[in-house]
Short mmCIF file of C-alpha atoms in Angstrom, two decimals:
data_model
loop_
_atom_site.label_atom_id
_atom_site.label_comp_id
_atom_site.label_asym_id
_atom_site.label_seq_id
_atom_site.Cartn_x
_atom_site.Cartn_y
_atom_site.Cartn_z
CA ASP X 1 6.58 -4.97 7.50
CA ALA X 2 6.83 -8.72 7.85
CA GLY X 3 3.19 -8.97 6.79
CA ILE X 4 3.96 -8.69 3.09
CA THR X 5 6.71 -10.78 1.57
CA GLN X 6 8.07 -11.01 -1.93
CA SER X 7 10.07 -13.81 -3.46
CA PRO X 8 12.61 -14.17 -4.81
CA ARG X 9 14.61 -11.10 -3.71
CA TYR X 10 16.87 -11.40 -6.75
CA LYS X 11 16.29 -13.12 -10.08
CA ILE X 12 18.31 -13.37 -13.26
CA THR X 13 16.58 -14.78 -16.31
CA GLU X 14 17.11 -14.93 -20.04
CA THR X 15 15.17 -13.13 -22.74
CA GLY X 16 12.11 -15.10 -23.77
CA ARG X 17 11.74 -17.10 -20.57
CA GLN X 18 8.66 -17.02 -18.40
CA VAL X 19 9.23 -15.84 -14.85
CA THR X 20 6.84 -15.44 -11.92
CA LEU X 21 7.34 -13.10 -9.01
CA MET X 22 5.49 -13.99 -5.83
CA CYS X 23 3.76 -11.74 -3.32
CA HIS X 24 2.11 -12.91 -0.11
CA GLN X 25 0.42 -10.85 2.60
CA THR X 26 -0.89 -11.98 5.97
CA TRP X 27 -3.18 -9.02 6.78
CA SER X 28 -6.17 -10.05 4.66
CA HIS X 29 -5.91 -6.71 2.86
CA SER X 30 -8.37 -6.52 -0.01
CA TYR X 31 -6.22 -4.44 -2.36
CA MET X 32 -2.91 -5.57 -3.80
CA PHE X 33 -0.65 -3.87 -6.31
CA TRP X 34 2.40 -4.45 -8.46
CA TYR X 35 4.74 -1.58 -9.27
CA ARG X 36 8.01 -1.45 -11.14
CA GLN X 37 10.71 1.04 -10.25
CA ASP X 38 13.14 2.39 -12.81
CA LEU X 39 15.51 5.32 -12.51
CA GLY X 40 13.82 8.47 -13.75
CA HIS X 41 10.36 6.92 -13.81
CA GLY X 42 9.62 6.43 -10.16
CA LEU X 43 7.08 3.77 -9.31
CA ARG X 44 4.80 2.77 -12.16
CA LEU X 45 1.68 0.71 -11.58
CA ILE X 46 1.59 -2.56 -13.50
CA TYR X 47 -1.57 -4.25 -12.21
CA TYR X 48 -3.78 -4.05 -9.18
CA SER X 49 -6.52 -6.10 -7.57
CA ALA X 50 -9.40 -4.93 -5.41
CA ALA X 51 -10.30 -8.43 -4.22
CA ALA X 52 -9.86 -12.09 -5.07
CA ASP X 53 -10.64 -12.77 -8.74
CA ILE X 54 -10.74 -9.05 -9.58
CA THR X 55 -7.76 -7.53 -11.39
CA ASP X 56 -7.22 -4.34 -13.38
CA LYS X 57 -4.50 -2.99 -15.60
CA GLY X 58 -2.30 -0.15 -14.47
CA GLU X 59 -0.04 2.22 -16.41
CA VAL X 60 2.41 -0.33 -17.84
CA SER X 61 0.66 -3.72 -18.05
CA ASP X 62 1.85 -4.93 -21.48
CA GLY X 63 3.89 -8.13 -21.19
CA TYR X 64 2.65 -8.94 -17.69
CA VAL X 65 -0.06 -11.24 -16.34
CA VAL X 66 -1.48 -11.45 -12.83
CA SER X 67 -3.90 -13.65 -10.95
CA ARG X 68 -5.62 -13.40 -7.57
CA SER X 69 -7.22 -16.73 -6.74
CA LYS X 70 -6.67 -16.16 -3.00
CA THR X 71 -6.81 -12.89 -1.09
CA GLU X 72 -3.30 -13.32 0.33
CA ASN X 73 -1.43 -14.03 -2.91
CA PHE X 74 -0.88 -11.88 -5.98
CA PRO X 75 1.71 -13.41 -8.34
CA LEU X 76 3.07 -11.44 -11.29
CA THR X 77 4.13 -13.36 -14.41
CA LEU X 78 6.30 -12.14 -17.25
CA GLU X 79 5.18 -14.41 -20.05
CA SER X 80 8.22 -13.85 -22.27
CA ALA X 81 10.78 -11.70 -20.51
CA THR X 82 12.45 -8.84 -22.38
CA ARG X 83 15.48 -6.75 -21.42
CA SER X 84 13.20 -3.73 -20.95
CA GLN X 85 11.58 -5.59 -18.07
CA THR X 86 14.80 -5.46 -16.07
CA SER X 87 13.68 -3.53 -13.02
CA VAL X 88 12.93 -3.61 -9.32
CA TYR X 89 9.41 -4.88 -8.70
CA PHE X 90 7.46 -3.91 -5.60
CA CYS X 91 4.30 -5.54 -4.38
CA ALA X 92 2.02 -3.58 -2.05
CA SER X 93 -1.26 -4.02 -0.23
CA SER X 94 -3.85 -1.80 1.41
CA ASP X 95 -6.92 -2.28 3.55
CA ALA X 96 -10.21 -0.96 2.13
CA ARG X 97 -11.84 -1.54 5.52
CA GLN X 98 -9.82 1.36 6.92
CA ASN X 99 -10.32 4.84 5.55
CA ASN X 100 -6.71 5.78 6.30
CA SER X 101 -4.93 2.67 5.09
CA PRO X 102 -1.85 3.58 3.05
CA LEU X 103 0.09 1.25 0.79
CA HIS X 104 2.31 -1.26 2.58
CA PHE X 105 5.21 -2.31 0.38
CA GLY X 106 7.17 -5.52 0.28
CA ASN X 107 10.98 -5.50 0.11
CA GLY X 108 11.04 -5.74 -3.65
CA THR X 109 12.39 -8.18 -6.24
CA ARG X 110 15.33 -7.14 -8.37
CA LEU X 111 14.88 -8.78 -11.77
CA THR X 112 17.59 -8.83 -14.43
CA VAL X 113 16.77 -10.06 -17.93
CA THR X 114 19.87 -10.94 -19.96
CA GLY S 1 -5.88 8.48 -16.25
CA GLU S 2 -4.03 10.28 -13.50
CA ASN S 3 -0.61 11.81 -14.23
CA VAL S 4 1.63 13.15 -11.47
CA GLU S 5 4.59 15.39 -12.15
CA GLN S 6 7.27 16.21 -9.58
CA HIS S 7 10.05 18.80 -9.35
CA PRO S 8 12.94 19.01 -8.87
CA SER S 9 14.34 15.60 -9.73
CA THR S 10 17.38 16.23 -7.53
CA LEU S 11 17.85 18.60 -4.62
CA SER S 12 20.89 19.34 -2.46
CA VAL S 13 20.61 21.40 0.71
CA GLN S 14 22.88 22.23 3.60
CA GLU S 15 22.04 20.63 6.92
CA GLY S 16 19.60 22.85 8.78
CA ASP S 17 18.15 24.44 5.65
CA SER S 18 14.66 23.80 4.32
CA ALA S 19 13.74 21.62 1.35
CA VAL S 20 10.66 21.98 -0.84
CA ILE S 21 9.37 19.47 -3.38
CA LYS S 22 6.49 20.35 -5.66
CA CYS S 23 3.99 18.14 -7.47
CA THR S 24 1.08 18.56 -9.83
CA TYR S 25 -1.66 16.12 -10.72
CA SER S 26 -4.12 15.92 -13.59
CA ASP S 27 -7.23 14.08 -12.37
CA SER S 28 -9.65 16.35 -10.52
CA ALA S 29 -11.25 13.23 -8.97
CA SER S 30 -8.11 12.57 -6.90
CA ASN S 31 -8.71 13.21 -3.22
CA TYR S 32 -5.77 11.62 -1.44
CA PHE S 33 -2.14 12.77 -1.73
CA PRO S 34 0.50 10.74 0.11
CA TRP S 35 4.24 11.27 0.27
CA TYR S 36 6.64 8.34 0.47
CA LYS S 37 10.29 8.27 1.45
CA GLN S 38 12.62 5.63 0.07
CA GLU S 39 16.08 5.16 1.49
CA LEU S 40 18.71 3.48 -0.63
CA GLY S 41 17.94 -0.20 -1.11
CA LYS S 42 14.78 -0.04 1.00
CA ARG S 43 11.07 -0.09 0.32
CA PRO S 44 9.05 3.15 0.08
CA GLN S 45 7.40 4.18 3.32
CA LEU S 46 4.62 6.68 3.94
CA ILE S 47 5.79 9.80 5.76
CA ILE S 48 2.75 12.06 5.52
CA ASP S 49 -0.47 12.39 3.56
CA ILE S 50 -3.18 14.98 2.94
CA ARG S 51 -6.76 14.79 1.78
CA SER S 52 -8.60 17.16 -0.51
CA ASN S 53 -10.67 18.72 2.28
CA VAL S 54 -7.51 19.93 4.04
CA GLY S 55 -5.20 22.69 2.84
CA GLU S 56 -2.20 22.01 5.05
CA LYS S 57 -0.93 19.33 7.42
CA LYS S 58 2.14 19.28 9.67
CA ASP S 59 4.03 16.55 11.46
CA GLN S 60 7.07 17.84 13.33
CA ARG S 61 9.57 19.01 10.68
CA ILE S 62 7.41 17.93 7.73
CA ALA S 63 4.48 19.79 6.25
CA VAL S 64 2.35 19.32 3.16
CA THR S 65 0.18 21.87 1.40
CA LEU S 66 -2.52 21.28 -1.16
CA ASN S 67 -4.09 23.67 -3.68
CA LYS S 68 -6.90 21.63 -5.19
CA THR S 69 -7.97 24.40 -7.54
CA ALA S 70 -4.54 24.56 -9.12
CA LYS S 71 -3.93 20.80 -8.69
CA HIS S 72 -0.66 21.49 -6.87
CA PHE S 73 0.71 20.00 -3.68
CA SER S 74 4.05 20.39 -1.95
CA LEU S 75 6.25 18.82 0.70
CA HIS S 76 8.23 21.07 3.03
CA ILE S 77 11.00 19.74 5.25
CA THR S 78 12.47 22.19 7.76
CA GLU S 79 15.74 21.95 9.69
CA THR S 80 16.96 19.18 7.40
CA GLN S 81 19.22 16.48 8.80
CA PRO S 82 21.53 14.01 7.04
CA GLU S 83 19.04 11.20 7.72
CA ASP S 84 16.51 13.07 5.55
CA SER S 85 18.65 12.12 2.53
CA ALA S 86 16.50 9.80 0.42
CA VAL S 87 14.24 9.70 -2.60
CA TYR S 88 10.83 11.27 -2.02
CA PHE S 89 7.76 10.39 -4.04
CA CYS S 90 4.52 12.30 -4.23
CA ALA S 91 1.41 10.45 -5.32
CA ALA S 92 -2.30 10.84 -5.95
CA SER S 93 -5.35 8.60 -5.76
CA LYS S 94 -9.09 8.73 -5.20
CA THR S 95 -8.86 7.04 -1.80
CA SER S 96 -6.01 5.95 0.47
CA TYR S 97 -6.47 2.28 -0.37
CA ASP S 98 -7.19 2.51 -4.11
CA LYS S 99 -4.62 2.56 -6.91
CA VAL S 100 -1.99 5.16 -6.26
CA ILE S 101 -0.14 6.93 -9.09
CA PHE S 102 3.33 8.15 -8.21
CA GLY S 103 5.45 11.02 -9.42
CA PRO S 104 8.95 10.27 -10.75
CA GLY S 105 10.65 11.09 -7.44
CA THR S 106 13.07 13.65 -5.99
CA SER S 107 16.50 12.63 -4.77
CA LEU S 108 17.25 14.77 -1.73
CA SER S 109 20.79 15.08 -0.42
CA VAL S 110 21.43 16.85 2.88
CA ILE S 111 25.04 17.97 3.16
CA PRO S 112 26.45 17.96 6.71
#
């Protein structure tokens, strides 16, 4: 859906560098999520946010930082990238105002750490 | 926290046959069980979901069943077609909009 966009689509960075992945949604959804996808592990939750200024850790949060100063943005920062963080990262959002709102995913960011 | 297991990890079926993917979850507080389909290079997309107060749900060739007592749920695809080839993820959460925990995925191949 065009309503949730991730940038960049592809990123190559070096070990030890800081890198930020951006996620922007236009629906005013209250919930936003970051997942990483690796072969054999499916989609693993990194961090999520129920509203602006509220964030919670997911299953694999070590080495990642998030912020949610505005409802529409949920950037994910790798403070010091490691090769194990090479992955495809998906941002998603959902609408707590609707009882049947599923996750809406962005197109993903493929990150390679060399 | 919630843990979702999924089997098999890969599945090959002949076109027209049925495919079944099974999942288990650990948190008895989970009430919402969606299934997502991910085609190669694309984002995951919801194909069907079921809530804990329902035992079965159908949508054309796709059906899901839920056994809350046993903490099992399954996806059934009948009359498979080549375009059903994808990775399928089961998941569990307390509500549809809250954090969703995914299983590791099943790669389904439908052979023409």
